[in-house]
Short mmCIF file of C-alpha atoms in Angstrom, two decimals:
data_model
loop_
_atom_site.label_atom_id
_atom_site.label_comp_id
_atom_site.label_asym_id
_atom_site.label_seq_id
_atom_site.Cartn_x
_atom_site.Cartn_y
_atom_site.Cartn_z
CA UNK A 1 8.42 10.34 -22.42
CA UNK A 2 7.39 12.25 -19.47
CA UNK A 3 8.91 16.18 -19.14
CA UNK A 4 10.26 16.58 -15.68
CA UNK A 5 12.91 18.83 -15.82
CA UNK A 6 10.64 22.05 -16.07
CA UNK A 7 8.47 20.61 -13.04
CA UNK A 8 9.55 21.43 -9.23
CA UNK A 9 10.41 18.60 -7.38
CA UNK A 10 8.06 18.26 -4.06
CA UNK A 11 10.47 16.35 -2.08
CA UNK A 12 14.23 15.12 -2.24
CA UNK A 13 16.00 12.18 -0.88
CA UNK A 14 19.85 11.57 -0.21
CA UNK A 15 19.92 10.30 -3.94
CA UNK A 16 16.27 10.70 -5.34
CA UNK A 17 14.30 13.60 -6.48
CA UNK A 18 10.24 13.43 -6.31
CA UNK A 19 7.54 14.41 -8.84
CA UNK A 20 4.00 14.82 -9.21
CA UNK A 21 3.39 12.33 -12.52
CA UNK A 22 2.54 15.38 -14.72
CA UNK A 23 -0.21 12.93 -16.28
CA UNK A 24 -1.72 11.44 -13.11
CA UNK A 25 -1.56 12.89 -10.41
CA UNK A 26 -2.39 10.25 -7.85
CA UNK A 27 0.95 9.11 -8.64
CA UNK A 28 4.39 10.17 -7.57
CA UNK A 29 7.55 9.60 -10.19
CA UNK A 30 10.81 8.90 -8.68
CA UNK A 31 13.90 9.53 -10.36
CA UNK A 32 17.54 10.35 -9.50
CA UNK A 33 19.20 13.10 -8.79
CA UNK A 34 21.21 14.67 -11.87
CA UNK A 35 23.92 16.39 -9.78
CA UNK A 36 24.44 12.53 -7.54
CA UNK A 37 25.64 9.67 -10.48
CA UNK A 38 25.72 6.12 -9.49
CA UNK A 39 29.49 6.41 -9.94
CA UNK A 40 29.79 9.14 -7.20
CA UNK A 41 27.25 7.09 -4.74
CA UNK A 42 29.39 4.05 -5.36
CA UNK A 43 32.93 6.02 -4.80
CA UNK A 44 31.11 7.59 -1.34
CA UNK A 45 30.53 3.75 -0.32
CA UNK A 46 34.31 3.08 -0.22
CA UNK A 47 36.11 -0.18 -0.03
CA UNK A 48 34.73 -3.03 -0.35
CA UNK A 49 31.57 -1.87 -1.82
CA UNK A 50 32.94 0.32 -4.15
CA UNK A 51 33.65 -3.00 -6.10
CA UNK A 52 30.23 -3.63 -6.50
CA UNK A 53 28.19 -3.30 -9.77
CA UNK A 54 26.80 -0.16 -10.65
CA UNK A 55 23.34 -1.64 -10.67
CA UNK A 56 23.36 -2.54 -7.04
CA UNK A 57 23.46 1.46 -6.11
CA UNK A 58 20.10 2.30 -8.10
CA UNK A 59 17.86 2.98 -5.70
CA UNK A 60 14.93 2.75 -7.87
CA UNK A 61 15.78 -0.53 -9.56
CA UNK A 62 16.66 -1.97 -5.36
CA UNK A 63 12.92 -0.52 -5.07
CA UNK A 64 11.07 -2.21 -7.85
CA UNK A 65 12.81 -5.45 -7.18
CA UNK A 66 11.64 -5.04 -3.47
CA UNK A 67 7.89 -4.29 -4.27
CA UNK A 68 7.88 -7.56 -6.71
CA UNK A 69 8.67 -9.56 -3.58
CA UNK A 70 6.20 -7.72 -1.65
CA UNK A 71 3.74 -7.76 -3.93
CA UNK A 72 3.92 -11.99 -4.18
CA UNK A 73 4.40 -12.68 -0.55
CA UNK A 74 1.72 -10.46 0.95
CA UNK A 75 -0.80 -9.28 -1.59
CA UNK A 76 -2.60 -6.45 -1.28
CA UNK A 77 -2.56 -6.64 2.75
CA UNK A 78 0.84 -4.98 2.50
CA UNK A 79 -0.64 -1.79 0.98
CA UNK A 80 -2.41 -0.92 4.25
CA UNK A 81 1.17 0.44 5.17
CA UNK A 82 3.32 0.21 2.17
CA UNK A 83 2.70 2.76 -1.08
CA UNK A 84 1.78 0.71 -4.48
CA UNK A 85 4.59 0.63 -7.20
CA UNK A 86 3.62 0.41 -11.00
CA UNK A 87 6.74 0.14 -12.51
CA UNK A 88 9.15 2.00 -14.69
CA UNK A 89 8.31 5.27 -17.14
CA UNK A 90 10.94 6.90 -19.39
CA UNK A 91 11.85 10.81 -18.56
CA UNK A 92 13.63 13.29 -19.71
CA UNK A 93 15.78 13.12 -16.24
CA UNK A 94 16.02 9.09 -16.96
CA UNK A 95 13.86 6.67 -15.90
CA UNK A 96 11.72 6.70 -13.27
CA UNK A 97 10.07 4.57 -10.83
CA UNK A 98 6.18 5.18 -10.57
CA UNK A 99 4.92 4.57 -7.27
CA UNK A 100 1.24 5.81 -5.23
CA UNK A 101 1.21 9.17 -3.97
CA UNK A 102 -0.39 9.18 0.02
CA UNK A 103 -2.14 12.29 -0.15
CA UNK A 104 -4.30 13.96 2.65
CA UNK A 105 -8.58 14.28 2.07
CA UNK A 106 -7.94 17.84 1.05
CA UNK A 107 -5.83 16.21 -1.67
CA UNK A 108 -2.50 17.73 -0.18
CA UNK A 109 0.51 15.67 -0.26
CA UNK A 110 0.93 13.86 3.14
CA UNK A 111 3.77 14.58 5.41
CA UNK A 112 6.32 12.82 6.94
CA UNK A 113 5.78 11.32 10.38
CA UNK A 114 8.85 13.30 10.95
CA UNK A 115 7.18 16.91 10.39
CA UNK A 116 4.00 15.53 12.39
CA UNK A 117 6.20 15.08 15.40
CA UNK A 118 8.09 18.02 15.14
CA UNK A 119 4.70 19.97 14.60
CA UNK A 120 2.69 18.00 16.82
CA UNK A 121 4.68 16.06 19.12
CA UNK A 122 3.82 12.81 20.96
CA UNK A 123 0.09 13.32 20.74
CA UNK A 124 -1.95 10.32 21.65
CA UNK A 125 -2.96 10.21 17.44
CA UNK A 126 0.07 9.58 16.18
CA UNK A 127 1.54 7.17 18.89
CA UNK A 128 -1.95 4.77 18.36
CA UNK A 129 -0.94 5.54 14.42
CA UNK A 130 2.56 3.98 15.34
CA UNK A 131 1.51 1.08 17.10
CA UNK A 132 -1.06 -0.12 14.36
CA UNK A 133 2.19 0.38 12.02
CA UNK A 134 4.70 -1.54 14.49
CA UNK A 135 2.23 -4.24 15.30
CA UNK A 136 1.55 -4.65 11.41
CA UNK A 137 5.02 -5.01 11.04
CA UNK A 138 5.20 -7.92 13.42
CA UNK A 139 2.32 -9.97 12.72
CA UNK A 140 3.28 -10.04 8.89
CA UNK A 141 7.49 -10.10 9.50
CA UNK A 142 7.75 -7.36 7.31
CA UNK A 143 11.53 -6.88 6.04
CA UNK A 144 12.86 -3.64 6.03
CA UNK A 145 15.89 -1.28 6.74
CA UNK A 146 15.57 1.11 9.66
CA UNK A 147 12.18 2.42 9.67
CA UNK A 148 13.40 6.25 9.58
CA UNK A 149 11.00 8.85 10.24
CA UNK A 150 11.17 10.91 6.87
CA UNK A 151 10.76 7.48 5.14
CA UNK A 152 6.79 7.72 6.85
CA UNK A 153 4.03 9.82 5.96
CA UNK A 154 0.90 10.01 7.88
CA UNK A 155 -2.24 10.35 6.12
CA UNK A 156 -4.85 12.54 7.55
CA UNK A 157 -8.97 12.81 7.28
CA UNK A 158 -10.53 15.69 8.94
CA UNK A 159 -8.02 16.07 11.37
CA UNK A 160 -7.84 12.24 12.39
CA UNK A 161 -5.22 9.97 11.20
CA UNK A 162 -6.27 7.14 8.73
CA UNK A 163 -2.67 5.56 8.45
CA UNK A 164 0.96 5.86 8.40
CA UNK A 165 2.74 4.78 5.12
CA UNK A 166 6.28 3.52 4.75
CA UNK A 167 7.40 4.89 1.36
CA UNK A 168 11.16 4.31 1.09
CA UNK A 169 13.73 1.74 3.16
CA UNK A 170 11.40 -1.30 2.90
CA UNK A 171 13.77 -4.85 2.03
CA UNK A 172 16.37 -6.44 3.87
CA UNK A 173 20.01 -5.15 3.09
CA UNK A 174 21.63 -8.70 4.94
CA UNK A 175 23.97 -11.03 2.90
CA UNK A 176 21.90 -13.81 3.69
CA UNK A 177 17.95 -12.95 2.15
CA UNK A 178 15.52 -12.10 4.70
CA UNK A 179 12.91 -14.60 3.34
CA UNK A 180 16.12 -17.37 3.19
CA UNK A 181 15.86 -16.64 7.31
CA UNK A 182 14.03 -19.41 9.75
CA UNK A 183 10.90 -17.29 11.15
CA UNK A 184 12.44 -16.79 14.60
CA UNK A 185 15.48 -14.60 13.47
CA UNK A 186 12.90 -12.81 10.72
CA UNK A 187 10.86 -12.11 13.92
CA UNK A 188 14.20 -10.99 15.95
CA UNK A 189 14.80 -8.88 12.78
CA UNK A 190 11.79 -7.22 12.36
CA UNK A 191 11.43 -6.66 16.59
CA UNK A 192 14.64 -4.14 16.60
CA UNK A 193 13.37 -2.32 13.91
CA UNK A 194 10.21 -1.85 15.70
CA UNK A 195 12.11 -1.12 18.78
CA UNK A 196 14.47 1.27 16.83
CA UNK A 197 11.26 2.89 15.71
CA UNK A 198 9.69 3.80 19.10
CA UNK A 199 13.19 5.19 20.07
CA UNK A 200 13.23 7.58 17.06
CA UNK A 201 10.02 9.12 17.83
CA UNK A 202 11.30 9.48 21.50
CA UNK A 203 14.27 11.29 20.23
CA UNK A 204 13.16 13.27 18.09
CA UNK A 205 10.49 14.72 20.86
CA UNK A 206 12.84 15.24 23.27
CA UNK A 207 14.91 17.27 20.24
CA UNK A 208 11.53 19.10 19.58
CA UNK A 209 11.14 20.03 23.15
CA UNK A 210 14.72 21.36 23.61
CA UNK A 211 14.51 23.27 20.66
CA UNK A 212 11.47 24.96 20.72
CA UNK A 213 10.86 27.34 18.21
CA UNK A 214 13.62 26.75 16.18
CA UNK A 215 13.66 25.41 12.53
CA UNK A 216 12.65 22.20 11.40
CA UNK A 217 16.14 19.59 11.31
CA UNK A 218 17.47 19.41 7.97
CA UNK A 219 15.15 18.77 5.17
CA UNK A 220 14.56 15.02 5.21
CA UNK A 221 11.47 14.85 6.25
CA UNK A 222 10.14 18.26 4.79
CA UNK A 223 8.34 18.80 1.60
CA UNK A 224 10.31 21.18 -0.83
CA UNK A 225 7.48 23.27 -1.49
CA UNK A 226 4.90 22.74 1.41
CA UNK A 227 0.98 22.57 0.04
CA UNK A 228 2.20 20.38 -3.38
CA UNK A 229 -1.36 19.08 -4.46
CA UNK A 230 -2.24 15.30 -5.42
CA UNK A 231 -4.71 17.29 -7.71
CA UNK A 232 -4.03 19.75 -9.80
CA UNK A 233 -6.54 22.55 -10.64
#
């Protein structure tokens, strides 16, 4: 069983907190948040979905099931911009999902495409970085939720970009299955994410430029404890 509880957490989600695997650390371990129960996610949800099985609010168990399908449709092409999942591992904070950790060439943990942008703005790097992403996501009809910024981190190699990584928000949340879909509406699908994408990064520029010099927005998006390392000395 892996000890997490005395480690600090390098990032947090709405209901997920982040690890470095205390025994590898190339990989990341997922696990839920203590104080945020299934049974207080599923009240939030409301009526009708608070008649739903437990099960279908784990995030990590939605996330496994997702990478199976991912990992039989597209092989290992999808890795290019999708992190590697490798299963479950027993903690002391309950089991977590094991999943690739992007880190930077200085072995730094890689930050979001959110932080880039509010760092960096709309610099000709990251909107080529974006494009390779979004036209990926075409050409291989890639399901997903809303490709939010925080959910993206962008690896770096001596100061150039090597590739944007979606690490959360991947699968279809529709009644009917994405893959159940005839290609045209999959492509329809996948085009307003895209589209919903671009508009994001517009956004949250013009927010950066308005707001100049003020604090980053909210901490999706921002690791806990900024300089985390994929390799510990």
């Amino acid at each position: 069983m892996l000890r997490l509880s005395l480690e600090k957490p390098f990032a947090q989600g709405g209901n997920r907190l982040c690890f470095i695997h205390p025994e590898d650390s190339g990989l990341c371990v997922k696990v839920r948040r203590p104080d945020f129960t299934l049974e207080d996610l599923r009240r939030k949800k409301g009526f009708p979905k608070s008649l739903r099985p437990l099960s279908s609010f784990d995030d990590n168990l939605d996330e496994y099931r997702v990478m199976c399908r991912f990992k039989k449709n597209y092989d290992d092409v999808i890795y290019r911009h999708v992190s590697r999942c490798y299963g479950f591992v027993e903690t002391d904070l309950g089991k977590g999902l094991v999943s690739e950790l992007v880190c930077d060439e200085d072995r730094k943990v890689s930050q979001t495409l959110k932080k880039y942008i509010w760092d960096h703005g709309q610099d000709d790097k990251i909107m080529a970085a974006a494009k390779e992403l979004a036209d990926f996501w075409l050409q291989l009809r890639v399901p997903s939720r809303d490709l939010l910024l925080h959910n993206i981190v962008v690896q770096m190699e001596a100061q150039r970009i090597v590739r944007l990584v979606v690490i959360d928000g991947l699968g279809s949340s529709g009644l009917v299955p994405f893959a159940c879909l005839p290609a045209s509406m999959q492509t329809a699908k996948v085009e307003r994410k895209v589209k919903n994408f671009y508009a994001r990064i517009d956004r949250l520029a013009v927010q950066r430029q308005r707001a100049y010099g003020t604090k980053f927005p909210g901490y999706h998006g921002q690791l806990i404890h900024d300089g985390s390392e994929c390799q510990k000395k």
